[in-house]
Coordinates of N, CA and C and ligand atoms in Angstrom, one line a residue:
X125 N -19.8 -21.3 -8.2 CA -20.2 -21.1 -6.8 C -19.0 -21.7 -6.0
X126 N -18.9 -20.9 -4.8 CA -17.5 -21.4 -4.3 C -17.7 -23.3 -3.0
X127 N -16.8 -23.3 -3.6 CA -16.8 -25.0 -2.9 C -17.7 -25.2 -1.4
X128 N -17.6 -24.3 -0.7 CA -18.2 -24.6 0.6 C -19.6 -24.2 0.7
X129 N -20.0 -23.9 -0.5 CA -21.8 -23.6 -0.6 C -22.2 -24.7 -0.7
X130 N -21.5 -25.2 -2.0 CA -22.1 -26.4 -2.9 C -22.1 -27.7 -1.7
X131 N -20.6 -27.3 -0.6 CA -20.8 -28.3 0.5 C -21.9 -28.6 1.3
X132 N -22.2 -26.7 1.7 CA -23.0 -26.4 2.9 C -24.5 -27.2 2.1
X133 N -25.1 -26.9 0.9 CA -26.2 -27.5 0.3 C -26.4 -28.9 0.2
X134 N -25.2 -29.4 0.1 CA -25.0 -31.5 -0.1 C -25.5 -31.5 1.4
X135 N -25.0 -30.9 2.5 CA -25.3 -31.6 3.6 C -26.2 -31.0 4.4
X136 N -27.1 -30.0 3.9 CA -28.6 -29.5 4.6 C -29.3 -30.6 3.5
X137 N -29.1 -31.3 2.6 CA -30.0 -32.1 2.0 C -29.9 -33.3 2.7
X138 N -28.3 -33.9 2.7 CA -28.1 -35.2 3.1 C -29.0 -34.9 5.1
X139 N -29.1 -34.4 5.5 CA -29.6 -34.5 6.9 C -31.1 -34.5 7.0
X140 N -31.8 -33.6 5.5 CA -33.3 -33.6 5.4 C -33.7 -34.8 4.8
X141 N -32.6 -35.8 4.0 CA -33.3 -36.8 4.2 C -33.2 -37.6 5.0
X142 N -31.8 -38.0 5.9 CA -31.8 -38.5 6.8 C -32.7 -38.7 7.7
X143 N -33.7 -37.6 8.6 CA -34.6 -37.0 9.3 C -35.9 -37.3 8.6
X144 N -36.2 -36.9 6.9 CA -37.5 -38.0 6.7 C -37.4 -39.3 6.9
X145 N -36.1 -39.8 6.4 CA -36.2 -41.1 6.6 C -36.0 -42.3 8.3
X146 N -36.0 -41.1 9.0 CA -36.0 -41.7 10.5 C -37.4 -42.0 10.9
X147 N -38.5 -41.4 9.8 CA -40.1 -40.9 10.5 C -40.8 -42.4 10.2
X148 N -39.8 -43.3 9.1 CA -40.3 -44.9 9.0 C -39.9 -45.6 9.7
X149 N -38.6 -45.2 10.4 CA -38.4 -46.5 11.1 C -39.1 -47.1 12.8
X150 N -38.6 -48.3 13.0 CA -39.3 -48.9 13.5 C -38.5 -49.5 15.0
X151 N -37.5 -49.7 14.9 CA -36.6 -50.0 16.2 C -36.0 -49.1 16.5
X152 N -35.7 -48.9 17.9 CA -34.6 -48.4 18.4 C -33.1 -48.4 18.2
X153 N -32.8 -49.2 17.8 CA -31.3 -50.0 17.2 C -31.3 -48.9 15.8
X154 N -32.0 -49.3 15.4 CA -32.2 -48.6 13.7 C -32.5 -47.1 13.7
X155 N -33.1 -46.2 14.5 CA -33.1 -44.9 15.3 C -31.7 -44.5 15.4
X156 N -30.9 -45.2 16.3 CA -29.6 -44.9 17.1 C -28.7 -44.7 15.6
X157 N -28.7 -46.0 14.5 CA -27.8 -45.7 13.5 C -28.2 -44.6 12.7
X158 N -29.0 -44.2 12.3 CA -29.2 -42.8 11.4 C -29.2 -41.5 12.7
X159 N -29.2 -41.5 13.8 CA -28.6 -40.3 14.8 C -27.5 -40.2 14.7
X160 N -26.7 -41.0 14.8 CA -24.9 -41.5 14.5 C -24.6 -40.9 12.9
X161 N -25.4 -41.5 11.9 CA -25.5 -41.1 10.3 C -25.3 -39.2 10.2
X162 N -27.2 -38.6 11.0 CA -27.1 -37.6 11.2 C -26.4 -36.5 11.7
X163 N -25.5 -37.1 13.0 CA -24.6 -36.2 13.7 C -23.2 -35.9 12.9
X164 N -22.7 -36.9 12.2 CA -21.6 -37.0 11.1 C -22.2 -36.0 10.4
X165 N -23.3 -35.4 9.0 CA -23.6 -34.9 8.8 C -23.3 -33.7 9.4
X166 N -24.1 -33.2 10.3 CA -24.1 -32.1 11.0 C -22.5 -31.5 11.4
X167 N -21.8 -32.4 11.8 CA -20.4 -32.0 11.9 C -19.9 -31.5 10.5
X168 N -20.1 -32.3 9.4 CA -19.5 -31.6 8.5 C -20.3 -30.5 7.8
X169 N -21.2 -30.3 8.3 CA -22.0 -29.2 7.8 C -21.4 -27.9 9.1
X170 N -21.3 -28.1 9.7 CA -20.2 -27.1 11.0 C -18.9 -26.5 10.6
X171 N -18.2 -27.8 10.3 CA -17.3 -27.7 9.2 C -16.8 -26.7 8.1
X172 N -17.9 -26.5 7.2 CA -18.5 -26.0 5.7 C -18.5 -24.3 6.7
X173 N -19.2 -24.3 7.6 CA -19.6 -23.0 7.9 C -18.3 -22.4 8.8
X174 N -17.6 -23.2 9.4 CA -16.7 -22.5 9.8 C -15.3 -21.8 8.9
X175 N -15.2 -22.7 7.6 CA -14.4 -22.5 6.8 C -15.5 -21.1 6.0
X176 N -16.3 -21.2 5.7 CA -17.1 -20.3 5.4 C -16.8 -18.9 6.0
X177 N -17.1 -19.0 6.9 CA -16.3 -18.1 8.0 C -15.3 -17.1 7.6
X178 N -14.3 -18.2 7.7 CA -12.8 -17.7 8.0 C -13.0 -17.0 6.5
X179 N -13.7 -18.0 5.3 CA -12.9 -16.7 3.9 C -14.3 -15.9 3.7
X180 N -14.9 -15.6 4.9 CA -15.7 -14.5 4.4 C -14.6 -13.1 4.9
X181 N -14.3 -13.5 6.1 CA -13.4 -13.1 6.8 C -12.1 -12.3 6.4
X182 N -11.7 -13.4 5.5 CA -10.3 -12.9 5.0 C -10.9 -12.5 3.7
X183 N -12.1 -12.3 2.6 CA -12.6 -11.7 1.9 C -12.8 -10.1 2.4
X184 N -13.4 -10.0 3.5 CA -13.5 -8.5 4.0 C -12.2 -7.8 4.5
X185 N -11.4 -8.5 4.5 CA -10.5 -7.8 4.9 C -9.5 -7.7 3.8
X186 N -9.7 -8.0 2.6 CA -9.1 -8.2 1.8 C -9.3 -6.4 0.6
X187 N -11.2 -6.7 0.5 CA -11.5 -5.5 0.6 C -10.8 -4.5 0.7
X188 N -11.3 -4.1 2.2 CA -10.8 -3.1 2.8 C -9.5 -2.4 2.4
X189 N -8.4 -3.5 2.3 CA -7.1 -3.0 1.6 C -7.0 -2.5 0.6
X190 N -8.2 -3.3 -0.4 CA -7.9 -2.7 -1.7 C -8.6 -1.4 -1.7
X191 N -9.6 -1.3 -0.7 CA -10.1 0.2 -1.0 C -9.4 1.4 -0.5
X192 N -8.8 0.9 0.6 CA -7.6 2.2 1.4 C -6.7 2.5 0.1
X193 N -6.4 0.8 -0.7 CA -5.5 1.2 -2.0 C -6.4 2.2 -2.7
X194 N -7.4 2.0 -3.2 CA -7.8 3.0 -4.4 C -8.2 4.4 -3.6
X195 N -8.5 4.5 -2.8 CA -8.8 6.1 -1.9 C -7.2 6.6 -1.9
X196 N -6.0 5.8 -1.4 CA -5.0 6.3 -1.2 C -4.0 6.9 -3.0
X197 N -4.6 6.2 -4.3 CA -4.0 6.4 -5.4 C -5.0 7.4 -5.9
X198 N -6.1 7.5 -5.8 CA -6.8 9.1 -6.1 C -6.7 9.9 -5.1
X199 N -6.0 9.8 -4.2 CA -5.8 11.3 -3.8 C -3.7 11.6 -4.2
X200 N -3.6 10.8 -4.7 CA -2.0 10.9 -5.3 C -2.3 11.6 -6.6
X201 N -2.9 10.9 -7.3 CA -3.8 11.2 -8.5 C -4.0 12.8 -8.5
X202 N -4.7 13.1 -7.5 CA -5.1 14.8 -7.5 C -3.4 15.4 -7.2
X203 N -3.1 14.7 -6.2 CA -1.5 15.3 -5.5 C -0.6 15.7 -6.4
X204 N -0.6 14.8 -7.4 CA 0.9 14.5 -8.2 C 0.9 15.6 -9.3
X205 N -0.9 16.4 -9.4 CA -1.4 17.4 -10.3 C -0.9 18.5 -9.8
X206 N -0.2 18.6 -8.4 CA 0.6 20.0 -7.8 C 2.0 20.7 -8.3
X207 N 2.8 19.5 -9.0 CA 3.7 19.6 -9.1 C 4.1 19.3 -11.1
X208 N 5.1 19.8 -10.7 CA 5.8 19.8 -12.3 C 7.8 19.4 -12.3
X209 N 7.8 18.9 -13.2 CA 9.2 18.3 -13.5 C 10.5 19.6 -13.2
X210 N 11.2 19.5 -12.7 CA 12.2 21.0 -12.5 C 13.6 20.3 -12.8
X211 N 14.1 21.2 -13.8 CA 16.0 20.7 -14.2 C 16.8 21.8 -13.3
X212 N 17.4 20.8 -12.7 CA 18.5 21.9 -12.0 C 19.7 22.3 -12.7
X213 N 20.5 23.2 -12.1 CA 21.5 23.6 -13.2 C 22.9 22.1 -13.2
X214 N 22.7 21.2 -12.5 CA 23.6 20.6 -12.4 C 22.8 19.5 -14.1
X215 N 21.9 19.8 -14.1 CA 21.0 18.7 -14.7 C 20.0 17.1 -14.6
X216 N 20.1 17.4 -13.1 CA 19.3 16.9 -12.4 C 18.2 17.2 -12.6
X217 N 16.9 16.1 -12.1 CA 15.3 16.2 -12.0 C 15.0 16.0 -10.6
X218 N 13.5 17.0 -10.6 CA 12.8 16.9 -9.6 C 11.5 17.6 -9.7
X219 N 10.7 16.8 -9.1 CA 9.8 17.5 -8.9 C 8.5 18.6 -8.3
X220 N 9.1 19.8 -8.9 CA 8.9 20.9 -8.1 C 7.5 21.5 -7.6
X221 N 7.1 21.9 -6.9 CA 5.3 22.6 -6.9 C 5.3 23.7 -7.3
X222 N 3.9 23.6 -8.3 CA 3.6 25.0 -9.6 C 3.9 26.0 -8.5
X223 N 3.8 27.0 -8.5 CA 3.8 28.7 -7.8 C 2.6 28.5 -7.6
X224 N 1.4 28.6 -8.3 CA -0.4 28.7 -7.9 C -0.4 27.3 -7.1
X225 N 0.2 26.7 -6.8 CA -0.3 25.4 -6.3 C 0.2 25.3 -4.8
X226 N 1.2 25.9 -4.4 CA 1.6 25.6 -3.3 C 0.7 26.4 -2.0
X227 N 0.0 27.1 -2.4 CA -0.8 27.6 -1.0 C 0.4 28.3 0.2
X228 N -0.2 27.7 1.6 CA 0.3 28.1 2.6 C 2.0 27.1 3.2
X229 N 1.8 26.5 1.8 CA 3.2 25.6 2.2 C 4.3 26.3 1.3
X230 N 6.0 26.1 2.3 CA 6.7 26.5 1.7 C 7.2 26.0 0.6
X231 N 8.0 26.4 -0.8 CA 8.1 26.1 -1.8 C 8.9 24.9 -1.4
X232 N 8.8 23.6 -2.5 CA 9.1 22.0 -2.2 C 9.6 21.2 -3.1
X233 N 10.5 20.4 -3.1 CA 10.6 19.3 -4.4 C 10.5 18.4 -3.6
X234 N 9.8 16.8 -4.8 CA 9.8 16.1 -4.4 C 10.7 14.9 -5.3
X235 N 11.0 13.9 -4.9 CA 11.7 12.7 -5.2 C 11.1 12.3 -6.7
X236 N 11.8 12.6 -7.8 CA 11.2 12.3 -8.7 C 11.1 10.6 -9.0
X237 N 11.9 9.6 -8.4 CA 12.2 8.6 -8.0 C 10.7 7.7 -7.1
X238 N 10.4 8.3 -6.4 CA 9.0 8.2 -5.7 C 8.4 8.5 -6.2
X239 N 8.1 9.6 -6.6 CA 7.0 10.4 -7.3 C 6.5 9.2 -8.4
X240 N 7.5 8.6 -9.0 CA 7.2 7.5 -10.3 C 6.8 6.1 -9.5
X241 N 6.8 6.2 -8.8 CA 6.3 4.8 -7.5 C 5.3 5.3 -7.4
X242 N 4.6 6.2 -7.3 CA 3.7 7.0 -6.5 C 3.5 7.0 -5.1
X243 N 4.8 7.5 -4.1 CA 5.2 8.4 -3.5 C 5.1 9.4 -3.4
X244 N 4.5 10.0 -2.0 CA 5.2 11.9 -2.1 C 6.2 11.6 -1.3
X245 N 7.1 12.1 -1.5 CA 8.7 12.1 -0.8 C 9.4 13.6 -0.7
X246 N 9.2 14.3 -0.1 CA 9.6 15.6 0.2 C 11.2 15.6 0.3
X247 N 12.1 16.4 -0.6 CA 13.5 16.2 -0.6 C 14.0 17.4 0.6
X248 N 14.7 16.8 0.9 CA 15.6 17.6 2.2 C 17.1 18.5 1.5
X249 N 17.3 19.8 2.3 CA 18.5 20.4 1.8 C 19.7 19.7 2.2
X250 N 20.4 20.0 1.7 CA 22.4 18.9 2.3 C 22.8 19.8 1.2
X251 N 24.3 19.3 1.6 CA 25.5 19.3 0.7 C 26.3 17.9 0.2
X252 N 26.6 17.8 -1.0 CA 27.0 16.7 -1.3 C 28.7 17.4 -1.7
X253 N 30.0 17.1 -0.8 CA 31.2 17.5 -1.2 C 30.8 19.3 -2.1
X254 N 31.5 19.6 -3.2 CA 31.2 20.5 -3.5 C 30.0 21.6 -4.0
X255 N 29.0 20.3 -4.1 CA 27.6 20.6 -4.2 C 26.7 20.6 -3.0
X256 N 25.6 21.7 -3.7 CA 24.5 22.0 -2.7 C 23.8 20.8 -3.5
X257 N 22.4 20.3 -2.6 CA 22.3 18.8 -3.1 C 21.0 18.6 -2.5
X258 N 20.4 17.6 -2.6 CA 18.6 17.3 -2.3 C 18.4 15.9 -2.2
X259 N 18.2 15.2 -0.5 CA 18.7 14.3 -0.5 C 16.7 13.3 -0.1
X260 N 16.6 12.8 -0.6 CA 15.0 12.1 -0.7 C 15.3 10.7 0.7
X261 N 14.9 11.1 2.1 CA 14.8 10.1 3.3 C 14.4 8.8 3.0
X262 N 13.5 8.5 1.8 CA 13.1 7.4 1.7 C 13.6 6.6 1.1
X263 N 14.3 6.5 -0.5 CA 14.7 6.0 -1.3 C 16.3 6.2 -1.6
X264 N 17.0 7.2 -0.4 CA 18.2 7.2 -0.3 C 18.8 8.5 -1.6
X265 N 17.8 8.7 -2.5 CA 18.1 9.2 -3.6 C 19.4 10.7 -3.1
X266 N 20.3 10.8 -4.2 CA 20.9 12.3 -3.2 C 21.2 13.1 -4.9
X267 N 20.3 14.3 -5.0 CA 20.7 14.8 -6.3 C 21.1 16.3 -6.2
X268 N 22.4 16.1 -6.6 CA 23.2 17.4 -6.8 C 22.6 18.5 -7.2
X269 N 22.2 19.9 -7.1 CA 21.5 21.0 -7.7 C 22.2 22.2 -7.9
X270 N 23.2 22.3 -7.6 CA 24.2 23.5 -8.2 C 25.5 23.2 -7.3
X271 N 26.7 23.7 -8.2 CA 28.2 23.7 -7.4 C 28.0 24.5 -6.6
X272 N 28.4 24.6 -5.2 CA 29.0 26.1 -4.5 C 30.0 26.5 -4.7
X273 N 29.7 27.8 -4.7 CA 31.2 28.4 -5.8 C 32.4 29.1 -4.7
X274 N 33.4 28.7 -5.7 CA 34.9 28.2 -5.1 C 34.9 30.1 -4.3
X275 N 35.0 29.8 -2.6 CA 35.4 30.9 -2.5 C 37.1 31.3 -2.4
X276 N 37.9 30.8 -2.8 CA 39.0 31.0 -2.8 C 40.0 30.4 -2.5
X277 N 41.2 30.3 -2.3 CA 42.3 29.8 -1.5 C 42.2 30.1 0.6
X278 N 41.8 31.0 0.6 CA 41.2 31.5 2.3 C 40.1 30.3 3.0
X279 N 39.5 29.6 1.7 CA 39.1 29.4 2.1 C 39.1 27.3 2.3
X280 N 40.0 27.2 3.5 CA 40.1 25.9 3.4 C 39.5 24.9 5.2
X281 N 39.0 25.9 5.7 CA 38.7 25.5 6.8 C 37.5 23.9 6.9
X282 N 36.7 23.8 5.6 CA 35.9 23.2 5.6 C 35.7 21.9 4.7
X283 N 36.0 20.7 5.2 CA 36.2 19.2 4.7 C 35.5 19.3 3.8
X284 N 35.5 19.2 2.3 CA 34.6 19.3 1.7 C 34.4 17.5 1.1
X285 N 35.2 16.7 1.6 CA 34.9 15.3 1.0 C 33.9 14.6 1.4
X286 N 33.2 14.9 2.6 CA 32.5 14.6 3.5 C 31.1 15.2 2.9
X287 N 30.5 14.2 3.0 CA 28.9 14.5 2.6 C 28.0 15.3 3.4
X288 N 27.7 16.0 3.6 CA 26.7 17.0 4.7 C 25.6 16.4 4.4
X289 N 24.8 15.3 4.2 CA 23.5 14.7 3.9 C 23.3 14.2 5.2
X290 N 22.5 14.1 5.9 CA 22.1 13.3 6.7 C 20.7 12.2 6.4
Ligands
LIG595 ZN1 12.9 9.0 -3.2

């Protein structure tokens, strides 16, 4: 049982007998010291329930997190059943969405890097220098997916050391 039950119970007893035992006495003087006795009590029984309180408090709200956790990992759970592992010709991974799976959305890879975090991470098109390339916003990841092919000596207009990723 957690500490501040076993508290809150010591001191609904310590005050029930405090209060029988006021029903003997006989002076006023002797009255005044078990009021004084009682109110001490009562404070720490205030005490007990305020702290009570706070970790019921931070108990519910503790909850809550972990259930947004488990609602938000079963629906990854279903999610992550969309897609399948894809080798690019550079020999890179990713992970791509089946053909029957993707519905009304256009075809997609996702961060295979996330994906293993359990992330969905939707990879973005770029160029990396002479590669076409797939660059994941979250995890910085940037994975090469095919050369672009050399169109010639004509063709030098375009810096190719320079990353096109944004
Ligand atoms: Zn990523």
């Amino acid at each position: 049982m957690m500490d501040w039950v076993m508290g809150a119970y010591g001191g609904i007893k310590a005050a029930t007998d405090i209060t029988q035992s006021m029903l003997t006495l006989k002076t006023d003087a002797a009255v005044t010291t078990k009021v004084v006795e009682l109110n001490g009590v009562l404070l720490g029984l205030q005490g007990q329930l305020n702290s009570a309180h706070a970790e019921h408090t931070a108990l519910t709200s503790r909850i809550r997190d972990l259930e947004a956790e488990v609602t938000q990992f079963k629906n990854w759970e279903e999610e992550k059943e969309r897609y399948q592992l894809h080798q690019f010709q550079t020999g890179t991974l990713a992970y791509r969405i089946k053909p029957m799976m993707h519905g009304s959305e256009p075809p997609h890879d996702l961060c295979a890097n996330c994906y293993q975090s359990g992330v969905k991470s939707i990879l973005q098109a770029c160029e990396d220098g002479w590669y076409k390339a797939l660059k994941c916003h979250r995890c910085n990841s940037l994975i090469r997916t095919e050369k672009i092919p050399d169109t010639g000596p004509t063709f030098i207009t375009v810096d190719r050391d320079q990353s096109g990723c944004f």
